[in-house]
Amino acid sequence: MKRFLPVEELARDERFIRSDLAEGFADPRNGRVRDRTISTARLQPDRAAAPDRARSLMHGIFVGEIQALEAAGRTTFDFDDADAPFALKLDMARQCWDESRHVEISVKLGEHMGTEIGEYTEATFLYEAACVTDPAMRLAGVNRALEGLAIDVFNTMKDFGEASGDPVLQFCEDWMLADEVTHVKMGSDWLRRLTERDPERRERALEFQRAVDKLFSLGGFRGETDESPIQIARRFRELAGFDTKEIDEIAGLAAESIAETRALLGKTG
Amino acid sequence: MANLLLIPEEFTLVLFEASRMRELLDEVLVAIGAPSDLNITIEVDEELAQPMIASYVDVDDARISLWYSGGNFEDTLKARVLDEERTRRELGVGILRGMDRLSREFAGAPRDNKLSDGQRVLWEVTAEGRCVRAGIPTREARLRYVYRLACGFSDTADAAYEKAWSGGFSTWESIADAVASITPTAETTSRAVRRDDLRQIRE
Amino acid sequence: MVDGRKPRPAFAPWDRRALPGLFDVEESARRVGAYAWLEMRLFEALGGWIATVPELDVKLVLGRHCYHHAWHAEQLQQRLPELREMNPARLTLPANEGIVAFAEALIEPEAAEQTIEKLVGVFRVLLPRTIAAYTYHLNGTSTITDAPTIRTLNFLLQDEFEDWREGEMLLQSLIKTPEQIERASNRAKSLEALIVVAGGIAGAGTLGEEVNESENKSEAVPE
């Protein structure tokens, strides 16, 4: 088995269909709904289309968990002990088990919410962030940016479960949230240790993290205003070791991304 | 067959064929045994994509008036493409509810934008159950979740669901009473105004 | 009332543990290091394979088992300083060149169509061998002086048995056609040949066959 498996080679059964990003960008409907003064884009049970938005998000979580599992797995294999010490790989192996459980939980939650594997397409951004060949960058992109996003997503879903009186959703999301906090902490810890004597490498890794954070704030998907369905979970991010400055920075990226999307749609819409 | 007014006459933002949608409607009307003299308006808002789906079923001057988000008919795997199975289901439920509205048993039902989420979805459950019995495939698991979000995750709510699915509610009053008994507090305030957001600007 | 001052034997009548054992400190440590080395190669392979198998249930099982074997490696390495090796990495070594060849062959399959080959290597060749070797070790070593190793191996064996059973069930659900049967048996045969040459996961004498104790020491391959 070779090291560094490209995204094109991710193995899937026939139920999984990849998202066509080019097609998505070319969709002439983009931006038109923006004018409808929908008072909040937050995922709340009494909002328009809430059940289907929640189901679609749950499917997105499911495929995201598969890719997180694959990414952590590849980190146990892709690097020599010199580049990634055993203790780091042990943490990644632990993360494999956690992500494996998260996939199981997501499948069950998907059934609970009336969706099924393959109902929606799979975007592979997450795994792509794990294809970098520097373990410090990979940990920054996957464990800090993407697992940080997972904190925001799970907290949003937990709130949705609470507001809708769905005990199953609330219970499961809370458990997954606990795991994600641990994964972010692992990422922060290893980023610090791997780049202890190389501040430039650390800066490159953090720059990559910012790029990934911005990608996942695209179009206002994640932020702190009513325009974002996924809200930044400040409290849980603090538990995971993000300081206020870092969280503010992510909120800033989100706001920046919303402004850019507005400008883009203003030009093309 | 029915006298159909389809708005728009041809689709421009999505890749739906209006002629195919008409054919699917005809299939559905036959399957559910609809009378041949129905007057139906179907308005599709092409701008609204998956998963931003919503629909309204009303009757104006003895004409069934259906409004849908384009997402209601859209393939979840292929953006802008018509999903025929989904379309049959959506049209089946809509027409059946429209036919309910034309009947005396539903004369007292408020317009769709005045229904609470619970009332609306329990009514849909009765219609979707009828669709299945008429041989139109549906996504029962999806509907159950939508229903539970509106009426609660409880054995009482589930029992009402089963009753509705198997045809136990055949009047507006029975649906309204059932919802009131399941969610007496929540349903005193209609959430229809917020649910109406998707349609608002076009009106 | 019990008289606490009345002398009692140090070993209760039912406690049959005894001092004699097959391994001295050095040999127990060598074996533990060899086990740790192989558990490491195994968890890395399982982790790497997750992205390469299309079967969702297999993917999830590999994710779980990946951690089990990483944890085994950690437990074994933690025992090494207690066996007079203060630098666990120094003794975390393959037992011989044969085991290196076996591990390389085990890890080799990559294609999405090779799930059977991947699983046969782990569940029909390697895990039966680790179960056998760990069982031999805990049955043969001194139940008093090497009790910590026995405790560790018992924890590991619990996982190994359960994982082997789960993997075997996956294989039985995947192997359905004559062609698949042949693939599975060919794969087992080729890996079996390699591990037999190696003498087992701890090298010659893994299961107590007559062997010159110095044989494995000279075979140990520094990385």
XYZ file of C-alpha atoms in Angstrom:
695
model
C 0.000 0.000 0.000
C 1.406 3.365 -0.985
C 1.619 6.375 1.248
C -0.612 9.402 0.611
C -3.803 8.182 -0.987
C -5.284 10.835 -3.303
C -8.924 11.821 -2.911
C -9.818 10.243 -6.249
C -8.932 6.843 -4.811
C -11.214 6.954 -1.778
C -13.122 3.688 -1.855
C -16.907 3.888 -1.780
C -19.824 1.624 -2.527
C -22.330 2.464 -5.251
C -24.601 4.498 -2.979
C -22.097 7.324 -2.733
C -22.219 10.032 -5.413
C -19.634 12.834 -5.403
C -20.835 16.432 -5.460
C -20.160 18.254 -8.695
C -18.761 21.546 -7.460
C -18.560 23.152 -10.889
C -22.210 22.400 -11.445
C -23.037 23.869 -8.052
C -21.224 27.114 -8.803
C -22.934 27.363 -12.203
C -26.431 26.910 -10.780
C -28.422 29.939 -12.015
C -30.524 29.865 -8.838
C -27.537 30.870 -6.697
C -28.134 34.061 -4.847
C -31.748 34.568 -5.856
C -33.141 33.417 -2.510
C -30.927 35.964 -0.801
C -33.482 38.680 -1.562
C -36.265 36.945 0.270
C -35.587 38.523 3.640
C -35.642 35.228 5.441
C -35.273 36.557 8.966
C -32.694 33.990 10.031
C -30.796 31.227 8.281
C -30.175 29.509 11.610
C -31.182 25.895 11.828
C -34.217 26.095 14.077
C -37.210 23.741 14.150
C -39.786 26.398 13.321
C -37.889 27.806 10.366
C -38.797 27.171 6.757
C -37.811 23.719 5.488
C -36.204 22.890 8.840
C -36.793 19.114 8.669
C -35.182 18.745 5.268
C -32.330 21.100 6.071
C -31.648 19.071 9.202
C -31.806 15.793 7.299
C -29.495 17.098 4.611
C -27.061 18.351 7.249
C -27.149 14.981 9.000
C -26.194 13.274 5.750
C -23.378 15.784 5.379
C -22.213 14.935 8.897
C -22.311 11.246 8.024
C -20.043 11.573 4.974
C -17.840 14.028 6.871
C -17.346 11.458 9.618
C -16.359 8.819 7.080
C -13.717 11.150 5.678
C -12.528 12.117 9.158
C -12.137 8.400 9.895
C -10.179 7.903 6.687
C -8.030 10.959 7.322
C -7.071 9.870 10.832
C -6.379 6.379 9.522
C -4.080 7.682 6.823
C -2.123 9.672 9.407
C -1.297 6.432 11.233
C 0.158 5.063 8.006
C 1.475 7.888 5.837
C 4.370 9.015 7.990
C 7.609 7.571 9.337
C 8.074 7.481 13.078
C 10.521 10.371 12.682
C 7.825 12.586 11.142
C 4.966 11.347 13.284
C 5.974 9.728 16.582
C 4.144 6.715 17.924
C 2.270 8.798 20.494
C 0.821 10.945 17.717
C -0.196 7.881 15.739
C -1.735 6.429 18.885
C -3.896 9.558 19.180
C -4.869 9.229 15.527
C -5.757 5.578 16.044
C -7.932 6.619 18.942
C -9.525 9.175 16.673
C -10.203 6.398 14.150
C -12.234 4.574 16.745
C -14.086 7.761 17.683
C -14.858 8.638 14.068
C -15.915 5.085 13.409
C -18.458 5.434 16.233
C -19.524 8.787 14.842
C -20.266 7.186 11.488
C -22.331 4.538 13.287
C -24.167 7.215 15.253
C -24.756 9.268 12.109
C -26.202 6.291 10.242
C -28.613 5.635 13.108
C -29.493 9.318 13.414
C -30.029 9.512 9.666
C -32.518 6.655 9.911
C -34.155 8.385 12.850
C -34.507 11.543 10.757
C -35.865 9.708 7.750
C -32.880 9.916 5.456
C -30.733 7.117 4.093
C -27.182 6.567 2.943
C -26.754 8.091 -0.503
C -29.820 10.320 -0.438
C -27.533 13.321 -0.898
C -24.194 13.759 -2.619
C -20.801 13.621 -0.937
C -18.405 16.564 -0.984
C -14.828 15.539 -0.292
C -13.360 18.801 1.043
C -12.595 17.210 4.359
C -10.456 14.399 3.054
C -8.750 16.784 0.645
C -7.555 18.821 3.619
C -5.985 15.606 4.894
C -3.964 15.035 1.748
C -1.173 17.433 2.708
C 2.150 15.728 3.255
C 3.338 17.678 6.290
C 1.831 16.124 9.428
C 1.798 19.510 11.185
C -0.272 21.018 8.384
C -2.535 17.999 8.303
C -3.209 18.264 12.024
C -3.849 21.985 11.754
C -6.238 21.512 8.820
C -8.043 18.421 10.035
C -7.895 18.485 13.832
C -8.043 22.218 14.406
C -10.041 23.581 11.453
C -12.315 20.685 10.546
C -12.785 19.139 13.969
C -13.366 22.707 15.166
C -16.076 23.013 12.539
C -17.477 19.722 13.799
C -17.792 21.319 17.250
C -19.873 24.108 15.692
C -21.994 21.680 13.667
C -22.657 19.273 16.532
C -23.519 22.093 18.862
C -25.942 23.484 16.286
C -27.538 20.069 15.867
C -27.668 19.561 19.632
C -29.477 22.875 19.974
C -31.804 21.838 17.168
C -32.549 18.573 18.988
C -33.182 20.448 22.215
C -35.456 23.027 20.598
C -37.434 20.387 18.728
C -37.765 18.129 21.755
C -35.896 15.350 19.974
C -34.234 13.404 22.778
C -32.343 11.061 20.450
C -30.676 13.825 18.449
C -29.788 15.863 21.503
C -28.316 12.849 23.336
C -26.179 11.689 20.425
C -24.890 15.087 19.408
C -23.809 15.801 22.966
C -21.714 12.626 23.007
C -20.126 13.381 19.656
C -19.427 16.926 20.767
C -17.435 15.589 23.713
C -15.250 13.547 21.357
C -14.662 16.447 18.994
C -13.394 18.661 21.798
C -10.804 15.954 22.499
C -9.783 15.785 18.838
C -9.226 19.523 18.633
C -7.118 19.381 21.772
C -5.035 16.596 20.247
C -4.493 18.768 17.179
C -3.457 21.801 19.184
C -1.131 19.742 21.347
C 0.617 18.004 18.437
C 0.876 21.149 16.354
C 2.736 22.751 19.234
C 4.988 19.758 19.785
C 5.809 19.110 16.145
C 6.710 22.714 15.441
C 8.380 23.496 18.772
C 11.673 24.420 17.155
C 10.353 25.579 13.806
C 8.181 28.710 14.026
C 8.031 29.032 10.240
C 6.567 25.567 9.924
C 4.049 26.407 12.609
C 3.047 29.567 10.759
C 2.613 27.618 7.511
C 0.418 25.123 9.344
C -1.688 27.874 10.894
C -2.008 29.542 7.519
C -3.322 26.288 6.105
C -5.749 26.059 9.018
C -7.030 29.559 8.209
C -7.516 28.585 4.568
C -9.546 25.540 5.596
C -11.521 27.573 8.118
C -12.352 30.087 5.420
C -13.367 27.387 2.968
C -15.873 26.033 5.462
C -17.244 29.467 6.176
C -17.941 29.777 2.448
C -21.063 31.718 1.671
C -21.805 32.199 5.342
C -22.302 28.495 6.086
C -20.726 29.002 9.520
C -20.681 32.266 11.459
C -22.122 34.211 14.339
C -24.974 36.061 12.685
C -28.464 35.128 11.584
C -27.141 34.633 8.074
C -25.348 31.414 9.046
C -27.078 28.088 9.612
C -24.123 26.831 11.660
C -23.239 28.970 14.634
C -19.757 29.207 16.115
C -19.801 27.362 19.445
C -17.608 29.657 21.497
C -17.969 27.832 24.801
C -17.027 24.430 23.411
C -14.221 25.910 21.331
C -12.784 27.401 24.515
C -12.999 23.980 26.160
C -11.064 22.599 23.198
C -8.271 25.087 23.785
C -9.030 27.851 21.284
C -8.362 31.264 22.802
C -10.692 34.215 22.305
C -8.425 35.747 19.678
C -8.525 32.591 17.584
C -12.310 32.336 17.851
C -12.661 35.996 16.924
C -10.466 35.304 13.918
C -12.747 32.469 12.764
C -15.777 34.724 13.249
C -13.965 37.364 11.204
C -13.273 34.877 8.405
C -16.935 33.965 8.391
C -18.013 37.592 8.127
C -15.433 38.151 5.389
C -16.746 35.160 3.503
C -20.334 36.385 3.712
C -19.278 39.798 2.391
C -17.348 38.194 -0.475
C -20.294 35.999 -1.378
C -22.594 39.011 -1.351
C -20.229 40.892 -3.632
C -19.886 37.912 -5.962
C -23.632 37.386 -6.191
C -24.130 41.089 -6.672
C -21.972 40.850 -9.751
C -23.324 37.625 -11.194
C -26.806 37.263 -9.737
C -58.162 14.861 -17.829
C -58.033 17.755 -15.392
C -57.920 21.356 -16.485
C -54.345 22.267 -15.510
C -52.676 25.643 -15.370
C -48.940 25.199 -14.863
C -46.890 28.208 -13.789
C -44.433 28.734 -15.320
C -45.470 27.214 -18.608
C -41.850 26.284 -19.287
C -39.051 26.112 -16.742
C -35.946 28.209 -17.229
C -33.859 27.903 -14.046
C -34.322 24.177 -13.500
C -34.128 21.374 -16.035
C -37.711 20.204 -15.526
C -39.761 19.457 -18.635
C -43.198 20.969 -18.196
C -44.667 18.317 -20.494
C -43.219 15.556 -18.316
C -44.653 17.151 -15.217
C -48.062 17.205 -16.879
C -47.708 13.498 -17.728
C -46.775 12.686 -14.153
C -49.780 14.625 -12.907
C -52.039 12.621 -15.220
C -50.559 9.373 -13.871
C -51.174 10.519 -10.317
C -54.753 11.579 -11.021
C -55.502 8.137 -12.448
C -53.790 6.362 -9.552
C -55.721 8.204 -6.863
C -58.989 8.007 -8.780
C -59.469 11.773 -9.064
C -62.566 13.059 -10.869
C -61.885 14.102 -14.454
C -63.277 17.607 -14.077
C -60.794 18.947 -11.550
C -59.449 22.428 -12.111
C -55.867 22.665 -10.889
C -53.237 25.383 -10.785
C -49.684 24.306 -10.045
C -47.183 27.050 -9.412
C -43.528 26.075 -9.038
C -41.041 28.532 -7.612
C -37.946 27.595 -9.571
C -35.632 29.726 -7.482
C -36.006 27.556 -4.380
C -33.666 24.563 -4.453
C -33.211 21.509 -2.260
C -33.370 21.418 0.720
C -35.432 24.637 0.882
C -38.694 22.895 0.244
C -42.223 24.035 1.013
C -45.699 23.703 -0.438
C -49.170 25.160 -0.060
C -52.485 23.600 -0.968
C -55.542 25.807 -1.150
C -58.775 26.061 -3.073
C -59.783 29.278 -4.814
C -63.116 29.430 -6.620
C -63.396 25.647 -6.717
C -59.934 25.437 -8.245
C -57.193 23.480 -6.477
C -54.257 25.802 -6.112
C -50.887 24.188 -5.432
C -47.714 26.145 -4.776
C -44.385 24.372 -4.529
C -40.752 25.158 -4.075
C -38.807 23.760 -7.038
C -36.841 21.757 -4.477
C -39.914 19.640 -3.843
C -39.449 18.013 -7.251
C -35.672 18.131 -7.462
C -33.359 15.134 -7.498
C -31.237 15.301 -4.342
C -28.297 13.852 -6.250
C -28.557 15.897 -9.447
C -29.177 19.585 -8.979
C -31.978 21.097 -11.090
C -33.073 17.679 -12.421
C -36.639 16.410 -11.950
C -37.031 13.463 -9.577
C -40.059 11.666 -10.937
C -40.771 9.533 -7.887
C -40.627 12.561 -5.630
C -42.801 14.491 -8.066
C -45.498 11.789 -8.048
C -45.495 11.814 -4.265
C -45.670 15.605 -3.983
C -48.436 15.904 -6.558
C -50.337 12.974 -5.044
C -50.333 14.482 -1.577
C -51.160 17.937 -2.918
C -54.062 16.808 -5.086
C -55.498 14.615 -2.329
C -55.392 17.502 0.115
C -56.909 19.763 -2.532
C -59.703 17.259 -3.062
C -60.196 17.194 0.709
C -60.573 20.962 0.636
C -63.237 20.686 -2.056
C -65.251 18.341 0.152
C -67.761 19.260 2.839
C -65.704 17.427 5.481
C -62.916 19.969 5.152
C -65.021 23.070 4.611
C -63.877 24.521 7.944
C -60.151 24.136 7.308
C -58.176 27.384 7.382
C -55.957 28.250 4.443
C -52.555 26.559 4.481
C -50.689 29.620 5.699
C -52.965 29.708 8.733
C -52.464 26.066 9.678
C -50.107 25.174 12.475
C -47.205 22.891 11.559
C -48.896 20.043 13.428
C -52.217 20.446 11.635
C -50.558 20.723 8.301
C -48.336 17.691 8.692
C -50.982 15.433 10.234
C -53.170 16.225 7.225
C -50.233 15.338 4.963
C -49.867 12.033 6.790
C -53.469 11.148 5.949
C -52.817 12.050 2.302
C -49.518 10.220 2.049
C -51.082 7.091 3.534
C -53.713 7.281 0.792
C -50.983 7.734 -1.828
C -49.266 4.546 -0.722
C -52.515 2.629 -0.865
C -53.013 4.001 -4.377
C -49.629 2.595 -5.398
C -47.628 5.825 -5.336
C -44.273 5.240 -3.587
C -43.459 7.680 -0.790
C -40.725 8.278 1.783
C -42.587 7.332 4.920
C -39.530 7.645 7.188
C -39.004 11.241 6.084
C -42.620 12.145 6.735
C -42.529 10.544 10.177
C -39.606 12.757 11.165
C -41.284 15.896 9.810
C -44.366 14.907 11.770
C -42.448 14.285 14.988
C -40.735 17.656 14.735
C -44.148 19.279 14.566
C -46.108 17.076 16.953
C -43.503 15.777 19.334
C -41.446 12.685 19.976
C -43.958 10.794 22.084
C -46.023 7.629 22.051
C -49.210 9.703 21.949
C -48.030 11.554 18.876
C -46.914 8.315 17.232
C -50.333 6.761 17.870
C -52.027 9.689 16.115
C -49.595 9.298 13.241
C -50.478 5.630 12.811
C -54.166 6.457 12.894
C -53.753 9.208 10.304
C -51.619 7.016 8.055
C -54.207 4.244 8.039
C -57.055 6.609 7.204
C -58.370 7.260 10.694
C -58.972 11.001 10.196
C -61.344 11.920 7.405
C -62.554 15.370 8.473
C -60.853 18.654 9.230
C -62.269 18.661 12.738
C -60.856 15.225 13.525
C -57.397 16.373 12.416
C -57.610 19.617 14.387
C -58.836 17.781 17.505
C -56.102 15.177 17.244
C -53.395 17.833 16.985
C -54.881 19.799 19.874
C -54.811 16.695 22.050
C -51.185 15.916 21.175
C -49.668 19.373 21.446
C -52.167 21.573 23.263
C -49.688 24.262 24.284
C -47.458 24.572 21.272
C -50.320 24.629 18.824
C -52.069 27.605 20.377
C -49.577 29.822 18.585
C -49.415 29.264 14.893
C -45.950 29.028 13.453
C -47.276 29.450 9.966
C -46.023 32.989 9.606
C -42.441 31.896 10.022
C -42.926 28.844 7.850
C -44.300 31.143 5.193
C -40.950 32.872 4.753
C -39.982 31.028 1.615
C -43.020 32.190 -0.297
C -43.309 35.713 1.032
C -41.636 37.860 -1.595
C -43.548 36.483 -4.522
C -46.885 37.431 -3.029
C -14.100 -12.428 65.839
C -11.163 -13.012 63.453
C -7.802 -12.962 65.198
C -5.598 -10.875 62.877
C -2.509 -11.827 64.820
C -2.777 -15.515 63.996
C -0.194 -16.379 61.278
C -1.554 -17.315 57.847
C 0.430 -18.613 54.842
C 1.481 -16.035 52.235
C -0.273 -18.083 49.575
C -3.830 -19.167 50.212
C -4.455 -22.877 49.626
C -6.155 -22.162 46.300
C -3.378 -19.909 45.015
C -1.241 -22.251 42.925
C 1.061 -19.648 41.383
C 4.694 -20.690 41.276
C 8.092 -19.149 40.720
C 9.454 -21.189 37.849
C 8.959 -19.817 34.361
C 10.316 -20.379 30.881
C 11.631 -16.866 30.344
C 14.235 -14.774 32.037
C 13.872 -10.982 32.100
C 15.751 -10.579 28.865
C 13.711 -13.128 26.916
C 10.392 -11.828 28.172
C 11.452 -8.317 27.166
C 12.596 -9.485 23.725
C 9.253 -11.135 23.096
C 7.276 -8.164 24.376
C 9.301 -5.882 22.083
C 8.638 -8.156 19.108
C 4.918 -8.182 19.858
C 4.903 -4.388 20.127
C 6.673 -4.016 16.779
C 4.111 -6.185 15.018
C 1.122 -4.550 16.743
C 2.462 -1.236 15.431
C 2.728 -2.419 11.871
C -0.742 -3.861 12.203
C -2.456 -0.727 13.485
C -0.760 1.402 10.837
C -1.935 -0.970 8.108
C -5.489 -1.047 9.430
C -5.516 2.760 9.594
C -4.180 3.085 6.072
C -6.670 0.576 4.689
C -9.738 2.382 6.005
C -9.800 4.717 3.007
C -9.175 1.875 0.573
C -12.078 -0.445 1.405
C -15.463 0.379 -0.126
C -17.486 -1.822 2.227
C -18.872 0.511 4.890
C -19.098 -2.097 7.646
C -15.501 -3.183 7.025
C -14.342 0.444 7.048
C -15.882 0.967 10.478
C -14.469 -2.253 11.919
C -10.989 -1.346 10.680
C -11.326 2.017 12.420
C -12.150 0.347 15.705
C -9.512 -2.365 15.447
C -6.866 0.176 14.443
C -7.105 1.669 17.901
C -7.141 -1.711 19.632
C -3.770 -2.623 18.152
C -2.274 0.823 18.731
C -3.322 0.483 22.365
C -1.766 -2.987 22.493
C 1.502 -1.538 21.253
C 1.351 1.129 23.927
C 0.620 -1.391 26.680
C 3.480 -3.599 25.567
C 5.875 -0.678 25.318
C 4.913 0.413 28.817
C 6.027 -2.975 30.077
C 9.484 -2.712 28.551
C 11.044 -0.277 31.064
C 9.891 -2.618 33.791
C 11.848 -5.335 31.990
C 15.072 -3.361 32.198
C 14.778 -1.599 28.830
C 14.540 2.090 29.609
C 14.249 3.026 25.960
C 11.245 1.024 24.700
C 11.972 1.920 21.081
C 15.289 0.087 21.342
C 13.553 -3.229 21.965
C 10.515 -2.599 19.769
C 11.990 -4.663 16.999
C 10.923 -7.320 14.549
C 11.968 -10.767 15.747
C 13.880 -11.447 12.529
C 14.065 -10.662 8.819
C 11.319 -13.166 8.158
C 8.850 -11.168 10.223
C 9.787 -8.020 8.328
C 9.041 -9.828 5.065
C 5.759 -11.063 6.504
C 4.712 -7.574 7.636
C 5.563 -6.094 4.239
C 3.483 -8.722 2.483
C 0.621 -8.258 4.937
C 0.451 -4.507 4.261
C 0.876 -4.742 0.486
C -2.763 -4.924 -0.789
C -4.216 -1.532 -1.578
C -6.855 -1.751 -4.321
C -10.517 -1.374 -3.429
C -11.143 -4.862 -4.852
C -8.737 -6.484 -2.377
C -10.754 -6.385 0.826
C -10.624 -10.164 1.101
C -6.826 -10.164 0.787
C -6.535 -7.448 3.435
C -8.801 -9.207 5.898
C -7.421 -12.718 5.354
C -3.946 -11.475 6.187
C -5.084 -9.991 9.463
C -7.820 -12.313 10.618
C -6.871 -15.695 9.204
C -3.107 -15.504 9.459
C -1.856 -12.857 11.860
C -4.413 -12.776 14.679
C -4.438 -16.563 15.142
C -0.658 -16.258 15.454
C -0.761 -13.427 17.978
C -3.371 -15.276 20.026
C -1.173 -18.363 20.008
C 1.993 -16.468 20.901
C 0.433 -14.429 23.699
C -1.208 -17.542 25.114
C 2.078 -19.426 25.064
C 3.784 -16.510 26.800
C 1.277 -16.185 29.608
C 1.093 -19.957 30.089
C 4.852 -20.330 30.164
C 6.189 -17.363 32.031
C 6.542 -17.192 35.786
C 3.146 -16.444 37.245
C 4.738 -14.548 40.106
C 7.786 -12.757 38.719
C 6.285 -11.861 35.319
C 2.721 -11.247 36.523
C 2.551 -7.738 35.010
C 3.240 -9.158 31.522
C 0.561 -11.785 32.069
C -1.940 -9.101 33.045
C -1.106 -7.060 29.958
C -1.333 -10.066 27.671
C -4.696 -11.022 29.136
C -6.059 -7.570 28.302
C -4.665 -7.875 24.800
C -6.015 -11.361 24.312
C -9.516 -10.248 25.140
C -9.347 -7.807 22.215
C -7.578 -10.284 19.964
C -10.231 -12.950 20.452
C -13.093 -10.546 19.865
C -11.425 -8.875 16.910
C -10.530 -12.211 15.342
C -14.134 -13.363 15.687
C -15.474 -10.148 14.154
C -12.985 -10.254 11.291
C -13.712 -13.897 10.584
C -17.428 -13.148 10.442
C -16.770 -10.313 7.992
C -14.745 -12.667 5.835
C -17.423 -15.337 5.879
C -19.900 -12.701 4.719
C -17.585 -11.597 1.893
C -16.403 -14.935 0.579
C -19.204 -16.375 -1.526
C -17.877 -17.632 -4.848
C -15.292 -20.258 -5.849
C -13.093 -17.432 -7.107
C -13.291 -15.655 -3.762
C -12.577 -18.900 -1.910
C -9.485 -19.354 -4.009
C -8.346 -15.792 -3.450
C -8.757 -16.202 0.296
C -6.903 -19.491 0.446
C -4.115 -18.324 -1.845
C -3.626 -15.251 0.267
C -3.568 -17.271 3.478
C -1.170 -19.755 1.946
C 1.333 -17.145 0.822
C 1.350 -15.315 4.144
C 1.395 -18.557 6.105
C 4.513 -19.561 4.229
C 6.235 -16.346 5.232
C 5.364 -16.540 8.897
C 6.364 -20.193 9.095
C 9.767 -19.249 7.749
C 9.924 -16.525 10.415
C 9.138 -19.104 13.106
C 6.129 -17.180 14.416
C 5.581 -13.615 15.521
C 8.395 -13.785 18.088
C 10.745 -15.688 15.771
C 11.977 -19.226 16.234
C 10.522 -20.839 19.323
C 7.497 -18.568 19.447
C 5.460 -21.486 20.764
C 8.296 -23.123 22.686
C 9.764 -25.299 19.999
C 13.308 -26.360 20.739
C 15.481 -23.388 19.935
C 18.794 -22.021 20.941
C 17.937 -18.959 22.992
C 20.718 -17.013 21.342
C 19.201 -17.684 17.922
C 16.536 -15.014 18.188
C 18.887 -12.526 19.762
C 21.145 -12.703 16.752
C 18.136 -12.574 14.432
C 16.681 -9.417 15.905
C 16.755 -6.722 13.256
C 17.444 -3.192 14.369
C 15.348 -0.682 12.451
